[in-house]
PDB file of C-alpha atoms in Angstrom:
ATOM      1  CA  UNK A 104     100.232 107.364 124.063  1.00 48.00           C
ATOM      2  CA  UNK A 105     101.303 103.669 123.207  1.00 52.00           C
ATOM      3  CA  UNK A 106     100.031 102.725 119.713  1.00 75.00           C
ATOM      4  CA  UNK A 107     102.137 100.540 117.685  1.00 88.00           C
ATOM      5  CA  UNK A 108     102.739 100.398 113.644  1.00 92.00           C
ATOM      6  CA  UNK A 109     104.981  99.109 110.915  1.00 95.00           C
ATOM      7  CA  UNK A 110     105.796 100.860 107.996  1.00 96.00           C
ATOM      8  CA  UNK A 111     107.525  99.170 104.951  1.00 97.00           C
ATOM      9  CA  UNK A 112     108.974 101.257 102.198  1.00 97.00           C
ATOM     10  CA  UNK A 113     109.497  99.492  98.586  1.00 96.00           C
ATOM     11  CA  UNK A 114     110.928 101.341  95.854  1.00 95.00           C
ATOM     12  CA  UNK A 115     113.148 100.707  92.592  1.00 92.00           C
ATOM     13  CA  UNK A 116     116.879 101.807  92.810  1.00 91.00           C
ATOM     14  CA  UNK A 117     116.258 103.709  96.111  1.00 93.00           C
ATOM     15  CA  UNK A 118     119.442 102.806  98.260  1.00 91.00           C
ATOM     16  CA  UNK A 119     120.327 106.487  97.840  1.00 94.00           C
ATOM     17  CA  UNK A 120     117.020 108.317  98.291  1.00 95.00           C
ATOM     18  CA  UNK A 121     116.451 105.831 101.603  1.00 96.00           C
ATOM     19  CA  UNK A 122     120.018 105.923 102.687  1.00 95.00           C
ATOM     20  CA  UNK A 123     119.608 109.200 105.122  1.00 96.00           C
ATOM     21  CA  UNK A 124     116.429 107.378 106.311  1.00 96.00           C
ATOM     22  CA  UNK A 125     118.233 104.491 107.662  1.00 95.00           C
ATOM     23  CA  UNK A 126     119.604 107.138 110.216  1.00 95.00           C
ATOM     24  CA  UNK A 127     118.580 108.758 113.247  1.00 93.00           C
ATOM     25  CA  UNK A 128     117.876 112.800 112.674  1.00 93.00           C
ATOM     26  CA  UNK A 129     116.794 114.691 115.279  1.00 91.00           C
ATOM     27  CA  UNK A 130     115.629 117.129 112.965  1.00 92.00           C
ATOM     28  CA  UNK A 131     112.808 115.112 111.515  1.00 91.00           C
ATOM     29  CA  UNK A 132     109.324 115.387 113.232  1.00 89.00           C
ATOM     30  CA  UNK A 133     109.107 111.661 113.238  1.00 90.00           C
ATOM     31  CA  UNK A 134     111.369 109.688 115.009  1.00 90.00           C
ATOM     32  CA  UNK A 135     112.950 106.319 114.127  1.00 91.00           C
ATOM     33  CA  UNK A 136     114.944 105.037 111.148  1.00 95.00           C
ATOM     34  CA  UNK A 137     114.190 102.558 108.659  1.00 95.00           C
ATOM     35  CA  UNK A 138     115.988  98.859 107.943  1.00 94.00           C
ATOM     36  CA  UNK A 139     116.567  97.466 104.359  1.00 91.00           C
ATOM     37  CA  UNK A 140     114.389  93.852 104.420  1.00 89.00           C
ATOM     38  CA  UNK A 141     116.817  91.917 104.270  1.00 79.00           C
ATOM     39  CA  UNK A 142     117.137  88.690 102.087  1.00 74.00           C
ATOM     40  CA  UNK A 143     116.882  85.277 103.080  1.00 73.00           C
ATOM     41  CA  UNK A 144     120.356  84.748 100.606  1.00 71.00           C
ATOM     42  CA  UNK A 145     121.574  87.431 103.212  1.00 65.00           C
ATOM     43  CA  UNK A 146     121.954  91.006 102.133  1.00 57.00           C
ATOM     44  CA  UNK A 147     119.559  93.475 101.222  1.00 57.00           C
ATOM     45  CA  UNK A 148     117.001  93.165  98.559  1.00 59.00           C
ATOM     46  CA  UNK A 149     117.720  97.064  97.643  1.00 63.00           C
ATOM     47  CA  UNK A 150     113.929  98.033  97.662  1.00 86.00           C
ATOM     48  CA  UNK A 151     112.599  97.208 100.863  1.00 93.00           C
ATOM     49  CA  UNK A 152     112.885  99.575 104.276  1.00 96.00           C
ATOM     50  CA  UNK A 153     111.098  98.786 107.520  1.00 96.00           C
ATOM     51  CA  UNK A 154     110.212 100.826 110.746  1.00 95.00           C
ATOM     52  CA  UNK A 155     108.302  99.991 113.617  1.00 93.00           C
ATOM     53  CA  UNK A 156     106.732 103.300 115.723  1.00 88.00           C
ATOM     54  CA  UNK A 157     105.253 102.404 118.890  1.00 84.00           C
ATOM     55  CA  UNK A 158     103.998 106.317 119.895  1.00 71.00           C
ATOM     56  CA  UNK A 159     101.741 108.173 117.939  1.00 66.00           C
ATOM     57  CA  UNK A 160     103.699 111.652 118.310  1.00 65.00           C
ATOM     58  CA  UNK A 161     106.572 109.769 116.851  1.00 74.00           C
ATOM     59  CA  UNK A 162     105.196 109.222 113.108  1.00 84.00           C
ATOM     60  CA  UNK A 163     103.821 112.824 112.604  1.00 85.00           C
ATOM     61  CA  UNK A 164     105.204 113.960 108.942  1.00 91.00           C
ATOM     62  CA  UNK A 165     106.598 110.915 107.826  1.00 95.00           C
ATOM     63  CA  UNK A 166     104.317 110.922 104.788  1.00 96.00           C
ATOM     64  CA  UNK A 167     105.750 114.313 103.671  1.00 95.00           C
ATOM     65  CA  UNK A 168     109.141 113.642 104.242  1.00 95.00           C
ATOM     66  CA  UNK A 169     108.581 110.716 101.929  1.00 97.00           C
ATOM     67  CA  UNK A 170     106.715 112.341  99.667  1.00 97.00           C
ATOM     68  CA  UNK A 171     109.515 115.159  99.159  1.00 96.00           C
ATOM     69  CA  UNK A 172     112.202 112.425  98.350  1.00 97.00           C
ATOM     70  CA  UNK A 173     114.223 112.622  94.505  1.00 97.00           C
ATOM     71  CA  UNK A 174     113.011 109.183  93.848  1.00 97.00           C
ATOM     72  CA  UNK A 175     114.205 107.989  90.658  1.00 96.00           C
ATOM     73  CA  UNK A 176     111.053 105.532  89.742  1.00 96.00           C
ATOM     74  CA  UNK A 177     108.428 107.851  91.804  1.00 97.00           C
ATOM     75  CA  UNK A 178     105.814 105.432  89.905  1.00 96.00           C
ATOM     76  CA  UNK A 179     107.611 102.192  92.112  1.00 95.00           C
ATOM     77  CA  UNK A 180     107.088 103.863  94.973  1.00 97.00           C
ATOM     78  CA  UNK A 181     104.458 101.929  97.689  1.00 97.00           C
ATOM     79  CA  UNK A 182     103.980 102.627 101.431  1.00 98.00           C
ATOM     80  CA  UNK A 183     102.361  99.711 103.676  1.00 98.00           C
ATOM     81  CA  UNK A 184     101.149 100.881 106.981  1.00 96.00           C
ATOM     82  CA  UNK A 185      99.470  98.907 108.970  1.00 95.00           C
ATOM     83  CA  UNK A 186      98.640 100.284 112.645  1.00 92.00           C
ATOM     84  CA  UNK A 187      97.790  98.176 115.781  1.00 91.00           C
ATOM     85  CA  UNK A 188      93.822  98.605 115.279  1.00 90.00           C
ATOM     86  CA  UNK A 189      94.265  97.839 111.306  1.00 94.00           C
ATOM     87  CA  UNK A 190      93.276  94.588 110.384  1.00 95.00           C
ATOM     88  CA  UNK A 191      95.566  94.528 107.139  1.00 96.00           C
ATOM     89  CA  UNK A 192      98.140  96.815 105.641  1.00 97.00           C
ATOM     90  CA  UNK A 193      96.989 100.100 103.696  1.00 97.00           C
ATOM     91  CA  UNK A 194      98.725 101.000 101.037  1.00 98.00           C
ATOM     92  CA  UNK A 195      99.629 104.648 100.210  1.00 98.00           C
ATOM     93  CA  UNK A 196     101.246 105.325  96.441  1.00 98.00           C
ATOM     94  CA  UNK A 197     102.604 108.553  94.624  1.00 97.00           C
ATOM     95  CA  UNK A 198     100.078 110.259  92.622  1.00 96.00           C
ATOM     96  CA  UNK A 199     100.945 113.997  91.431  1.00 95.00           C
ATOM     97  CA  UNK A 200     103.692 113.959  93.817  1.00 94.00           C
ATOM     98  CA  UNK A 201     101.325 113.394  96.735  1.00 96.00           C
ATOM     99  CA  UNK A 202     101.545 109.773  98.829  1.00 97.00           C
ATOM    100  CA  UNK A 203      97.539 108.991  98.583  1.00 96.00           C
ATOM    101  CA  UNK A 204      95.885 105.575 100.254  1.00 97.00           C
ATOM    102  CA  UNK A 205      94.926 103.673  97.665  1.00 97.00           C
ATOM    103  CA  UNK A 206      91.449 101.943  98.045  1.00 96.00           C
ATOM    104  CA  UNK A 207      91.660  97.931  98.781  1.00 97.00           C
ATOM    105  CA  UNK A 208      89.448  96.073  98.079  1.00 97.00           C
ATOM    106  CA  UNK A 209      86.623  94.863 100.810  1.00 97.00           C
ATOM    107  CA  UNK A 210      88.389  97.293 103.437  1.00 97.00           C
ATOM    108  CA  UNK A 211      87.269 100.930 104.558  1.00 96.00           C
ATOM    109  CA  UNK A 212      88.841 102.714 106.777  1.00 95.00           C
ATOM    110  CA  UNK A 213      86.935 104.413 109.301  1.00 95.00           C
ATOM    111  CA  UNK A 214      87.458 107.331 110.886  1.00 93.00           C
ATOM    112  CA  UNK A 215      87.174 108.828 114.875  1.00 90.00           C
ATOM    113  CA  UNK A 216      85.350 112.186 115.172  1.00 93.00           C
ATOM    114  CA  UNK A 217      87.896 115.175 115.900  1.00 91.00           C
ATOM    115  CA  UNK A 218      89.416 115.759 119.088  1.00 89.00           C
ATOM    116  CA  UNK A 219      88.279 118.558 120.765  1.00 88.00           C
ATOM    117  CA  UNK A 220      91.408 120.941 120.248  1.00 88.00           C
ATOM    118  CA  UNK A 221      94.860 120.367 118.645  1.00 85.00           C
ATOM    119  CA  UNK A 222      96.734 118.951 121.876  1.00 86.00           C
ATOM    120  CA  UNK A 223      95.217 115.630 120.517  1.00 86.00           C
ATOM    121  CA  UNK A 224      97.163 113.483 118.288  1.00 84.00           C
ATOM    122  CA  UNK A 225      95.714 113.028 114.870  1.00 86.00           C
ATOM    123  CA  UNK A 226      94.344 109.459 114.764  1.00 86.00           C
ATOM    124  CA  UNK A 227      94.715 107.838 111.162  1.00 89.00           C
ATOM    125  CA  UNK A 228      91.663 105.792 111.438  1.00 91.00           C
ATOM    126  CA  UNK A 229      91.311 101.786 111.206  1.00 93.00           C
ATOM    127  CA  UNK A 230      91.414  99.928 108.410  1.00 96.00           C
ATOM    128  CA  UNK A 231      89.260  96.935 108.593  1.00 96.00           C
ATOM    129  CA  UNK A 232      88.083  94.042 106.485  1.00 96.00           C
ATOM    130  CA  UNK A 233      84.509  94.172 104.900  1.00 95.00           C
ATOM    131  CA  UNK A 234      84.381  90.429 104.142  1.00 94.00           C
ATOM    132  CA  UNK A 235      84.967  89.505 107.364  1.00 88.00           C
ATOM    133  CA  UNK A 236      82.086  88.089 109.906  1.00 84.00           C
ATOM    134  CA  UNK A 237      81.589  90.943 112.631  1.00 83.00           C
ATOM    135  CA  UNK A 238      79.514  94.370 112.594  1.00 90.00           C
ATOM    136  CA  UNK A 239      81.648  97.731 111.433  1.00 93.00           C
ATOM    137  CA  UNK A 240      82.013 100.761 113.230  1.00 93.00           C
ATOM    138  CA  UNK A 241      79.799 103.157 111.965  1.00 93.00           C
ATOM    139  CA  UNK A 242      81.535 106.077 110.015  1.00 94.00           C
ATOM    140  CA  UNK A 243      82.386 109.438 110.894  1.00 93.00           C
ATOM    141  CA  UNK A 244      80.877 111.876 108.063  1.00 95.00           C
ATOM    142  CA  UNK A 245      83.717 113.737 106.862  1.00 92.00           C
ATOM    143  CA  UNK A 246      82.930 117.278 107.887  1.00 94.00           C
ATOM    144  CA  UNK A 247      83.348 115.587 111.812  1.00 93.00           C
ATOM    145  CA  UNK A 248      86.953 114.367 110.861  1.00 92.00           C
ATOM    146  CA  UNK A 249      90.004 115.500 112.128  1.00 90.00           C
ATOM    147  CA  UNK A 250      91.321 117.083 108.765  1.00 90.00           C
ATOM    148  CA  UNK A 251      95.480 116.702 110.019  1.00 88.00           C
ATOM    149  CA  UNK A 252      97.314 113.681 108.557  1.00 87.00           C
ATOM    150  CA  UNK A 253      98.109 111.497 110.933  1.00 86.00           C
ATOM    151  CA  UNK A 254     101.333 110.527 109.161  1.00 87.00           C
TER     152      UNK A 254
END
């Protein structure tokens, strides 16, 4: 299934941790590689990375694998994902060694109910403006969620 994202990476002193990231790897779940941003004085700014997915089955575990990275300021560490249905960037942040979505505020993200077996891709929801003109989905109570991470 075609569903597009971007996921920027910014961390302190990270060329090494990101390095192997900047790669293809057949062994990862997800597939892709990240880009350092570049600056506009040319070269890298040495804590930005960039991806784009454009399938669903290709992001699965990306979260983890970042999560399991030797970081060396784990506290600098911020995720921006913003999927095609998203109308902003989330942001996900280390807390207890865990990358968590931090709440923004006036978004929510809402959620799909489960798919009816595990075939189905797990869908990571929309995140949507709440100050914005226009009704909201109505939300999925949690017990109907699909509980896998969809990154």
């Amino acid at each position: 299934m075609s569903r597009y994202a971007e996921v920027i990476v910014l961390a302190l002193y990270a060329d090494e941790v990101m390095e192997p990231l900047t790669r293809e790897d057949e062994e990862r779940r997800w597939r892709g590689h990240f880009v350092p941003i570049e600056s506009q004085w040319s070269g890298s700014f040495g804590f930005g990375w960039a991806m784009e997915f454009e399938r669903v089955r290709a992001r699965g575990g990306l979260l983890k694998d970042l999560e399991s990275l030797a970081w060396p300021y784990p506290g600098s560490v911020q995720v921006l994902i913003h999927d095609q249905d998203d109308d902003c960037f989330g942001l996900w942040m280390l807390h207890d060694g865990k990358l968590v979505e931090v709440d923004l505020p006036h978004t929510r993200r809402f959620h799909q109910p489960a798919p009816p077996d595990q075939s189905f891709d797990p869908d990571p929801g929309m995140l949507l403006r709440t100050d914005l003109d226009g009704a909201l989905p109505e939300q999925t109570p949690r017990e109907l969620r699909d509980p896998r991470p969809a990154w």
